[in-house]
Amino acid sequence: MNDVKKIGVEPDEWEPLKAYTNARIALGKTGISIPLKESLQFKMAHAHAKDAVYSHLDVAGLQADLESTGLPVHRLHSQAENRDIYLQRPDLGRLLANDSVDKLRRLNSSPADISIIIADGLSATAINNYTGPVVNRLVEKIQQAGYSLAPLLLVEQGRVAITDAVGGILRPRLAIILIGERPGLSAFDSMGAYITYEPQPGLTDERRNCVSNIRDRGLPPVLAVDKLMYLINSAFRLQLTGVALKDNNGLLE
């Protein structure tokens, strides 16, 4: 009988770099293929990403998490009636449904300094996981800084630019939207925060600042809030957001 050569997993010279990133590097190889373990992990990561895209906001849980802020929470919806339409028609996710427009107009409140908007985006999983710790700390810091706050808005099937639709009605000086980011194969629960000074219909994304990858294995919520407060204070000082507002927080003078 001929001897059969046993094929094992060959080590990868990039292995030490895995300590610094969640990216799919240094997977090793078995012959001309990647190891079975890595193949299965890839399929699992892909499944998590698909699940995140079709995940739903835990509205009751979020309302309970936000209760301690002392701010009213209003539930809104974009013009995308369901998830399939939302994915096929990004433009509808940027606009408020008619009944949501009417609801905001009935609030009848004076314009506040800051409006906080929470939207599912492409990962409601991220919003369900991180909205509570981020918003509670952020509201506390904003109030300590002396800024006034509009009621919290919880938007289903929303895109980043729905901030401008809200701004056109409530007229806050600045708006922050927390939104689920597009899932990847190494992060399916990442939340982003976009800041817009004087939000109004017709703005483009170059007028916004983004704080990305807010999650336990990315930018932790505590540090994310500190970064957001730096940008908020800078935005009010300079009266702008976007490409002209640089994040120099933590850089050496």
PDB file of C-alpha atoms in Angstrom:
ATOM      1  CA  MET A   1       0.000   0.000   0.000  1.00  0.00           C
ATOM      2  CA  ASN A   2       1.326   3.424  -0.905  1.00  0.00           C
ATOM      3  CA  ASP A   3       1.840   5.855   1.912  1.00  0.00           C
ATOM      4  CA  VAL A   4      -0.745   8.655   1.967  1.00  0.00           C
ATOM      5  CA  LYS A   5       0.742  12.039   2.761  1.00  0.00           C
ATOM      6  CA  LYS A   6      -1.166  13.780   5.518  1.00  0.00           C
ATOM      7  CA  ILE A   7      -2.088  17.354   4.663  1.00  0.00           C
ATOM      8  CA  GLY A   8      -2.188  19.677   7.667  1.00  0.00           C
ATOM      9  CA  VAL A   9      -2.792  23.389   8.107  1.00  0.00           C
ATOM     10  CA  GLU A  10       0.284  25.291   7.012  1.00  0.00           C
ATOM     11  CA  PRO A  11       1.166  28.263   9.249  1.00  0.00           C
ATOM     12  CA  ASP A  12       0.892  31.804   7.881  1.00  0.00           C
ATOM     13  CA  GLU A  13       3.718  34.323   8.309  1.00  0.00           C
ATOM     14  CA  TRP A  14       1.116  37.066   8.945  1.00  0.00           C
ATOM     15  CA  GLU A  15      -0.209  35.265  12.022  1.00  0.00           C
ATOM     16  CA  PRO A  16       1.190  37.865  14.523  1.00  0.00           C
ATOM     17  CA  LEU A  17      -0.865  40.603  12.831  1.00  0.00           C
ATOM     18  CA  LYS A  18      -4.133  38.946  13.886  1.00  0.00           C
ATOM     19  CA  ALA A  19      -3.581  40.404  17.360  1.00  0.00           C
ATOM     20  CA  TYR A  20      -4.242  43.885  15.921  1.00  0.00           C
ATOM     21  CA  THR A  21      -7.266  43.398  13.673  1.00  0.00           C
ATOM     22  CA  ASN A  22     -10.498  41.464  13.234  1.00  0.00           C
ATOM     23  CA  ALA A  23      -9.950  41.388   9.470  1.00  0.00           C
ATOM     24  CA  ARG A  24      -9.835  37.949   7.847  1.00  0.00           C
ATOM     25  CA  ILE A  25      -6.068  37.639   7.447  1.00  0.00           C
ATOM     26  CA  ALA A  26      -3.560  34.850   8.153  1.00  0.00           C
ATOM     27  CA  LEU A  27      -6.145  32.115   7.665  1.00  0.00           C
ATOM     28  CA  GLY A  28      -3.565  29.465   6.834  1.00  0.00           C
ATOM     29  CA  LYS A  29      -4.098  26.884   4.140  1.00  0.00           C
ATOM     30  CA  THR A  30      -4.627  23.181   3.649  1.00  0.00           C
ATOM     31  CA  GLY A  31      -3.153  22.252   0.309  1.00  0.00           C
ATOM     32  CA  ILE A  32      -4.618  24.813  -2.076  1.00  0.00           C
ATOM     33  CA  SER A  33      -7.668  25.545   0.105  1.00  0.00           C
ATOM     34  CA  ILE A  34      -8.337  27.445   3.294  1.00  0.00           C
ATOM     35  CA  PRO A  35      -8.837  25.307   6.429  1.00  0.00           C
ATOM     36  CA  LEU A  36     -12.308  23.905   7.101  1.00  0.00           C
ATOM     37  CA  LYS A  37     -12.575  25.880  10.352  1.00  0.00           C
ATOM     38  CA  GLU A  38     -12.009  29.186   8.542  1.00  0.00           C
ATOM     39  CA  SER A  39     -14.452  28.218   5.785  1.00  0.00           C
ATOM     40  CA  LEU A  40     -17.170  27.523   8.356  1.00  0.00           C
ATOM     41  CA  GLN A  41     -16.416  30.757  10.236  1.00  0.00           C
ATOM     42  CA  PHE A  42     -16.756  32.700   6.968  1.00  0.00           C
ATOM     43  CA  LYS A  43     -20.183  31.162   6.369  1.00  0.00           C
ATOM     44  CA  MET A  44     -21.227  31.986   9.927  1.00  0.00           C
ATOM     45  CA  ALA A  45     -20.065  35.605   9.571  1.00  0.00           C
ATOM     46  CA  HIS A  46     -21.978  35.909   6.306  1.00  0.00           C
ATOM     47  CA  ALA A  47     -25.111  34.546   7.986  1.00  0.00           C
ATOM     48  CA  HIS A  48     -24.744  37.065  10.856  1.00  0.00           C
ATOM     49  CA  ALA A  49     -24.427  39.910   8.330  1.00  0.00           C
ATOM     50  CA  LYS A  50     -27.573  38.830   6.459  1.00  0.00           C
ATOM     51  CA  ASP A  51     -29.498  38.476   9.715  1.00  0.00           C
ATOM     52  CA  ALA A  52     -28.412  41.977  10.786  1.00  0.00           C
ATOM     53  CA  VAL A  53     -29.703  43.535   7.552  1.00  0.00           C
ATOM     54  CA  TYR A  54     -33.138  41.999   8.159  1.00  0.00           C
ATOM     55  CA  SER A  55     -33.185  42.522  11.924  1.00  0.00           C
ATOM     56  CA  HIS A  56     -35.966  44.572  13.542  1.00  0.00           C
ATOM     57  CA  LEU A  57     -35.854  47.376  16.057  1.00  0.00           C
ATOM     58  CA  ASP A  58     -36.730  46.258  19.563  1.00  0.00           C
ATOM     59  CA  VAL A  59     -38.979  49.277  20.060  1.00  0.00           C
ATOM     60  CA  ALA A  60     -40.237  48.306  23.522  1.00  0.00           C
ATOM     61  CA  GLY A  61     -36.714  47.524  24.710  1.00  0.00           C
ATOM     62  CA  LEU A  62     -35.318  50.766  23.330  1.00  0.00           C
ATOM     63  CA  GLN A  63     -38.070  52.827  24.925  1.00  0.00           C
ATOM     64  CA  ALA A  64     -37.297  51.177  28.266  1.00  0.00           C
ATOM     65  CA  ASP A  65     -33.553  51.843  27.810  1.00  0.00           C
ATOM     66  CA  LEU A  66     -34.220  55.524  27.068  1.00  0.00           C
ATOM     67  CA  GLU A  67     -36.676  56.093  29.908  1.00  0.00           C
ATOM     68  CA  SER A  68     -33.936  57.216  32.282  1.00  0.00           C
ATOM     69  CA  THR A  69     -33.091  60.196  30.032  1.00  0.00           C
ATOM     70  CA  GLY A  70     -36.363  61.817  31.102  1.00  0.00           C
ATOM     71  CA  LEU A  71     -37.033  62.813  27.490  1.00  0.00           C
ATOM     72  CA  PRO A  72     -40.168  61.823  25.557  1.00  0.00           C
ATOM     73  CA  VAL A  73     -39.599  59.241  22.812  1.00  0.00           C
ATOM     74  CA  HIS A  74     -41.588  59.426  19.568  1.00  0.00           C
ATOM     75  CA  ARG A  75     -41.792  56.571  17.085  1.00  0.00           C
ATOM     76  CA  LEU A  76     -41.607  57.541  13.403  1.00  0.00           C
ATOM     77  CA  HIS A  77     -41.366  55.776  10.050  1.00  0.00           C
ATOM     78  CA  SER A  78     -39.799  56.562   6.702  1.00  0.00           C
ATOM     79  CA  GLN A  79     -41.636  56.310   3.388  1.00  0.00           C
ATOM     80  CA  ALA A  80     -40.164  52.828   2.906  1.00  0.00           C
ATOM     81  CA  GLU A  81     -43.086  50.700   4.065  1.00  0.00           C
ATOM     82  CA  ASN A  82     -41.099  47.501   4.632  1.00  0.00           C
ATOM     83  CA  ARG A  83     -37.582  46.094   4.535  1.00  0.00           C
ATOM     84  CA  ASP A  84     -37.641  44.984   0.928  1.00  0.00           C
ATOM     85  CA  ILE A  85     -38.702  48.442  -0.255  1.00  0.00           C
ATOM     86  CA  TYR A  86     -36.121  50.010   2.048  1.00  0.00           C
ATOM     87  CA  LEU A  87     -33.312  47.996   0.431  1.00  0.00           C
ATOM     88  CA  GLN A  88     -34.554  48.595  -3.126  1.00  0.00           C
ATOM     89  CA  ARG A  89     -35.416  52.295  -2.722  1.00  0.00           C
ATOM     90  CA  PRO A  90     -32.821  54.151  -0.613  1.00  0.00           C
ATOM     91  CA  ASP A  91     -34.499  57.455  -1.520  1.00  0.00           C
ATOM     92  CA  LEU A  92     -37.653  56.506   0.397  1.00  0.00           C
ATOM     93  CA  GLY A  93     -35.616  55.793   3.528  1.00  0.00           C
ATOM     94  CA  ARG A  94     -34.518  59.443   3.494  1.00  0.00           C
ATOM     95  CA  LEU A  95     -38.073  60.798   3.687  1.00  0.00           C
ATOM     96  CA  LEU A  96     -40.627  60.727   6.493  1.00  0.00           C
ATOM     97  CA  ALA A  97     -43.975  59.039   6.006  1.00  0.00           C
ATOM     98  CA  ASN A  98     -46.894  61.471   5.942  1.00  0.00           C
ATOM     99  CA  ASP A  99     -48.232  60.430   9.345  1.00  0.00           C
ATOM    100  CA  SER A 100     -44.749  60.918  10.846  1.00  0.00           C
ATOM    101  CA  VAL A 101     -44.580  64.409   9.340  1.00  0.00           C
ATOM    102  CA  ASP A 102     -47.945  65.205  10.945  1.00  0.00           C
ATOM    103  CA  LYS A 103     -46.761  63.798  14.282  1.00  0.00           C
ATOM    104  CA  LEU A 104     -43.665  66.039  14.306  1.00  0.00           C
ATOM    105  CA  ARG A 105     -45.689  69.097  13.362  1.00  0.00           C
ATOM    106  CA  ARG A 106     -48.069  68.423  16.247  1.00  0.00           C
ATOM    107  CA  LEU A 107     -45.193  68.471  18.748  1.00  0.00           C
ATOM    108  CA  ASN A 108     -45.465  72.244  18.640  1.00  0.00           C
ATOM    109  CA  SER A 109     -42.213  72.697  20.585  1.00  0.00           C
ATOM    110  CA  SER A 110     -39.696  75.523  20.342  1.00  0.00           C
ATOM    111  CA  PRO A 111     -36.560  74.711  18.328  1.00  0.00           C
ATOM    112  CA  ALA A 112     -33.947  73.021  20.535  1.00  0.00           C
ATOM    113  CA  ASP A 113     -30.180  73.153  20.307  1.00  0.00           C
ATOM    114  CA  ILE A 114     -29.885  69.420  19.567  1.00  0.00           C
ATOM    115  CA  SER A 115     -32.148  66.703  18.193  1.00  0.00           C
ATOM    116  CA  ILE A 116     -31.151  63.053  18.673  1.00  0.00           C
ATOM    117  CA  ILE A 117     -32.535  60.625  16.096  1.00  0.00           C
ATOM    118  CA  ILE A 118     -32.209  56.838  16.294  1.00  0.00           C
ATOM    119  CA  ALA A 119     -32.699  54.768  13.132  1.00  0.00           C
ATOM    120  CA  ASP A 120     -32.337  51.099  12.303  1.00  0.00           C
ATOM    121  CA  GLY A 121     -30.324  51.656   9.103  1.00  0.00           C
ATOM    122  CA  LEU A 122     -28.732  48.454   7.834  1.00  0.00           C
ATOM    123  CA  SER A 123     -28.328  46.821  11.249  1.00  0.00           C
ATOM    124  CA  ALA A 124     -31.089  47.153  13.816  1.00  0.00           C
ATOM    125  CA  THR A 125     -28.996  44.681  15.830  1.00  0.00           C
ATOM    126  CA  ALA A 126     -26.403  47.412  16.410  1.00  0.00           C
ATOM    127  CA  ILE A 127     -29.066  49.888  17.496  1.00  0.00           C
ATOM    128  CA  ASN A 128     -30.674  47.390  19.871  1.00  0.00           C
ATOM    129  CA  ASN A 129     -27.296  46.636  21.446  1.00  0.00           C
ATOM    130  CA  TYR A 130     -25.724  50.078  21.830  1.00  0.00           C
ATOM    131  CA  THR A 131     -28.381  52.795  21.809  1.00  0.00           C
ATOM    132  CA  GLY A 132     -29.008  52.583  25.564  1.00  0.00           C
ATOM    133  CA  PRO A 133     -25.438  53.136  26.803  1.00  0.00           C
ATOM    134  CA  VAL A 134     -24.634  55.734  24.131  1.00  0.00           C
ATOM    135  CA  VAL A 135     -27.778  57.859  24.342  1.00  0.00           C
ATOM    136  CA  ASN A 136     -28.022  57.867  28.140  1.00  0.00           C
ATOM    137  CA  ARG A 137     -24.429  59.044  28.498  1.00  0.00           C
ATOM    138  CA  LEU A 138     -24.736  61.467  25.576  1.00  0.00           C
ATOM    139  CA  VAL A 139     -27.892  63.107  26.963  1.00  0.00           C
ATOM    140  CA  GLU A 140     -26.202  63.525  30.334  1.00  0.00           C
ATOM    141  CA  LYS A 141     -23.131  65.164  28.758  1.00  0.00           C
ATOM    142  CA  ILE A 142     -25.239  67.416  26.510  1.00  0.00           C
ATOM    143  CA  GLN A 143     -27.320  68.643  29.436  1.00  0.00           C
ATOM    144  CA  GLN A 144     -24.216  69.249  31.535  1.00  0.00           C
ATOM    145  CA  ALA A 145     -22.868  71.398  28.691  1.00  0.00           C
ATOM    146  CA  GLY A 146     -26.027  73.526  28.823  1.00  0.00           C
ATOM    147  CA  TYR A 147     -27.581  72.593  25.476  1.00  0.00           C
ATOM    148  CA  SER A 148     -31.331  72.066  25.129  1.00  0.00           C
ATOM    149  CA  LEU A 149     -32.688  68.805  23.687  1.00  0.00           C
ATOM    150  CA  ALA A 150     -35.669  68.001  21.508  1.00  0.00           C
ATOM    151  CA  PRO A 151     -37.667  64.803  22.154  1.00  0.00           C
ATOM    152  CA  LEU A 152     -35.891  61.604  21.130  1.00  0.00           C
ATOM    153  CA  LEU A 153     -36.988  60.221  17.764  1.00  0.00           C
ATOM    154  CA  LEU A 154     -37.017  56.523  16.944  1.00  0.00           C
ATOM    155  CA  VAL A 155     -37.243  56.007  13.159  1.00  0.00           C
ATOM    156  CA  GLU A 156     -37.953  52.685  11.456  1.00  0.00           C
ATOM    157  CA  GLN A 157     -36.592  52.023   7.939  1.00  0.00           C
ATOM    158  CA  GLY A 158     -34.521  55.217   8.122  1.00  0.00           C
ATOM    159  CA  ARG A 159     -31.430  56.397   6.231  1.00  0.00           C
ATOM    160  CA  VAL A 160     -28.874  58.991   7.373  1.00  0.00           C
ATOM    161  CA  ALA A 161     -30.451  61.831   5.384  1.00  0.00           C
ATOM    162  CA  ILE A 162     -33.771  61.467   7.192  1.00  0.00           C
ATOM    163  CA  THR A 163     -31.991  63.829   9.597  1.00  0.00           C
ATOM    164  CA  ASP A 164     -32.670  66.618   7.081  1.00  0.00           C
ATOM    165  CA  ALA A 165     -36.380  65.795   6.849  1.00  0.00           C
ATOM    166  CA  VAL A 166     -36.603  66.005  10.644  1.00  0.00           C
ATOM    167  CA  GLY A 167     -34.554  69.204  10.673  1.00  0.00           C
ATOM    168  CA  GLY A 168     -36.892  70.848   8.181  1.00  0.00           C
ATOM    169  CA  ILE A 169     -39.753  70.462  10.686  1.00  0.00           C
ATOM    170  CA  LEU A 170     -38.214  70.721  14.171  1.00  0.00           C
ATOM    171  CA  ARG A 171     -35.481  73.236  13.216  1.00  0.00           C
ATOM    172  CA  PRO A 172     -32.828  72.193  15.764  1.00  0.00           C
ATOM    173  CA  ARG A 173     -29.482  73.959  15.567  1.00  0.00           C
ATOM    174  CA  LEU A 174     -27.787  70.556  15.286  1.00  0.00           C
ATOM    175  CA  ALA A 175     -28.967  66.976  14.780  1.00  0.00           C
ATOM    176  CA  ILE A 176     -27.323  63.645  15.606  1.00  0.00           C
ATOM    177  CA  ILE A 177     -28.515  60.402  14.069  1.00  0.00           C
ATOM    178  CA  LEU A 178     -27.432  57.046  15.504  1.00  0.00           C
ATOM    179  CA  ILE A 179     -27.845  54.404  12.825  1.00  0.00           C
ATOM    180  CA  GLY A 180     -26.946  50.776  12.166  1.00  0.00           C
ATOM    181  CA  GLU A 181     -24.021  50.566   9.737  1.00  0.00           C
ATOM    182  CA  ARG A 182     -23.710  48.222   6.780  1.00  0.00           C
ATOM    183  CA  PRO A 183     -22.719  44.798   8.217  1.00  0.00           C
ATOM    184  CA  GLY A 184     -19.381  43.318   7.220  1.00  0.00           C
ATOM    185  CA  LEU A 185     -17.846  39.883   7.628  1.00  0.00           C
ATOM    186  CA  SER A 186     -15.977  40.990  10.752  1.00  0.00           C
ATOM    187  CA  ALA A 187     -18.612  43.338  12.213  1.00  0.00           C
ATOM    188  CA  PHE A 188     -22.373  42.889  11.947  1.00  0.00           C
ATOM    189  CA  ASP A 189     -23.308  45.040  14.967  1.00  0.00           C
ATOM    190  CA  SER A 190     -21.564  48.344  14.250  1.00  0.00           C
ATOM    191  CA  MET A 191     -23.354  51.622  14.959  1.00  0.00           C
ATOM    192  CA  GLY A 192     -22.525  54.956  13.340  1.00  0.00           C
ATOM    193  CA  ALA A 193     -23.301  58.512  14.473  1.00  0.00           C
ATOM    194  CA  TYR A 194     -23.708  61.385  11.991  1.00  0.00           C
ATOM    195  CA  ILE A 195     -23.737  65.028  13.103  1.00  0.00           C
ATOM    196  CA  THR A 196     -25.321  67.761  10.965  1.00  0.00           C
ATOM    197  CA  TYR A 197     -25.334  71.477  11.796  1.00  0.00           C
ATOM    198  CA  GLU A 198     -28.569  73.236  10.775  1.00  0.00           C
ATOM    199  CA  PRO A 199     -30.113  70.157   9.106  1.00  0.00           C
ATOM    200  CA  GLN A 200     -32.566  70.889   6.314  1.00  0.00           C
ATOM    201  CA  PRO A 201     -33.759  69.203   3.123  1.00  0.00           C
ATOM    202  CA  GLY A 202     -31.282  69.347   0.254  1.00  0.00           C
ATOM    203  CA  LEU A 203     -28.030  68.899   2.187  1.00  0.00           C
ATOM    204  CA  THR A 204     -25.383  66.447   0.995  1.00  0.00           C
ATOM    205  CA  ASP A 205     -23.144  64.153   3.030  1.00  0.00           C
ATOM    206  CA  GLU A 206     -20.158  66.515   2.850  1.00  0.00           C
ATOM    207  CA  ARG A 207     -22.066  68.628   5.399  1.00  0.00           C
ATOM    208  CA  ARG A 208     -21.921  65.859   8.033  1.00  0.00           C
ATOM    209  CA  ASN A 209     -19.353  64.401  10.414  1.00  0.00           C
ATOM    210  CA  CYS A 210     -19.362  60.677  11.113  1.00  0.00           C
ATOM    211  CA  VAL A 211     -18.206  58.661  14.108  1.00  0.00           C
ATOM    212  CA  SER A 212     -18.107  55.048  12.969  1.00  0.00           C
ATOM    213  CA  ASN A 213     -17.724  51.497  14.307  1.00  0.00           C
ATOM    214  CA  ILE A 214     -19.328  52.118  17.692  1.00  0.00           C
ATOM    215  CA  ARG A 215     -19.415  48.719  19.390  1.00  0.00           C
ATOM    216  CA  ASP A 216     -17.639  46.807  22.144  1.00  0.00           C
ATOM    217  CA  ARG A 217     -14.954  45.429  19.783  1.00  0.00           C
ATOM    218  CA  GLY A 218     -14.585  48.718  17.911  1.00  0.00           C
ATOM    219  CA  LEU A 219     -14.976  52.217  19.356  1.00  0.00           C
ATOM    220  CA  PRO A 220     -16.439  51.611  22.846  1.00  0.00           C
ATOM    221  CA  PRO A 221     -19.606  53.593  23.682  1.00  0.00           C
ATOM    222  CA  VAL A 222     -17.889  55.662  26.401  1.00  0.00           C
ATOM    223  CA  LEU A 223     -15.152  56.836  24.040  1.00  0.00           C
ATOM    224  CA  ALA A 224     -17.692  57.380  21.247  1.00  0.00           C
ATOM    225  CA  VAL A 225     -19.672  59.795  23.426  1.00  0.00           C
ATOM    226  CA  ASP A 226     -16.503  61.728  24.300  1.00  0.00           C
ATOM    227  CA  LYS A 227     -15.693  62.045  20.592  1.00  0.00           C
ATOM    228  CA  LEU A 228     -19.260  63.131  19.811  1.00  0.00           C
ATOM    229  CA  MET A 229     -19.143  65.824  22.490  1.00  0.00           C
ATOM    230  CA  TYR A 230     -15.889  67.154  21.064  1.00  0.00           C
ATOM    231  CA  LEU A 231     -17.520  67.417  17.630  1.00  0.00           C
ATOM    232  CA  ILE A 232     -20.719  68.945  19.049  1.00  0.00           C
ATOM    233  CA  ASN A 233     -18.834  71.663  20.913  1.00  0.00           C
ATOM    234  CA  SER A 234     -16.665  72.354  17.868  1.00  0.00           C
ATOM    235  CA  ALA A 235     -19.713  72.500  15.596  1.00  0.00           C
ATOM    236  CA  PHE A 236     -21.418  75.119  17.757  1.00  0.00           C
ATOM    237  CA  ARG A 237     -18.202  77.120  18.051  1.00  0.00           C
ATOM    238  CA  LEU A 238     -17.558  77.114  14.291  1.00  0.00           C
ATOM    239  CA  GLN A 239     -21.259  77.006  13.311  1.00  0.00           C
ATOM    240  CA  LEU A 240     -20.708  74.184  10.804  1.00  0.00           C
ATOM    241  CA  THR A 241     -20.186  70.461  10.354  1.00  0.00           C
ATOM    242  CA  GLY A 242     -18.762  68.401   7.523  1.00  0.00           C
ATOM    243  CA  VAL A 243     -15.470  68.520   5.665  1.00  0.00           C
ATOM    244  CA  ALA A 244     -14.574  71.885   7.228  1.00  0.00           C
ATOM    245  CA  LEU A 245     -14.818  70.444  10.753  1.00  0.00           C
ATOM    246  CA  LYS A 246     -11.768  68.334  11.578  1.00  0.00           C
ATOM    247  CA  ASP A 247     -11.624  65.805  14.404  1.00  0.00           C
ATOM    248  CA  ASN A 248      -8.420  66.860  16.149  1.00  0.00           C
ATOM    249  CA  ASN A 249      -9.443  65.363  19.486  1.00  0.00           C
ATOM    250  CA  GLY A 250      -6.497  63.588  21.091  1.00  0.00           C
ATOM    251  CA  LEU A 251      -3.892  64.967  18.656  1.00  0.00           C
ATOM    252  CA  LEU A 252      -0.773  66.627  19.995  1.00  0.00           C
ATOM    253  CA  GLU A 253      -0.848  70.412  19.901  1.00  0.00           C
TER     254      GLU A 253
END
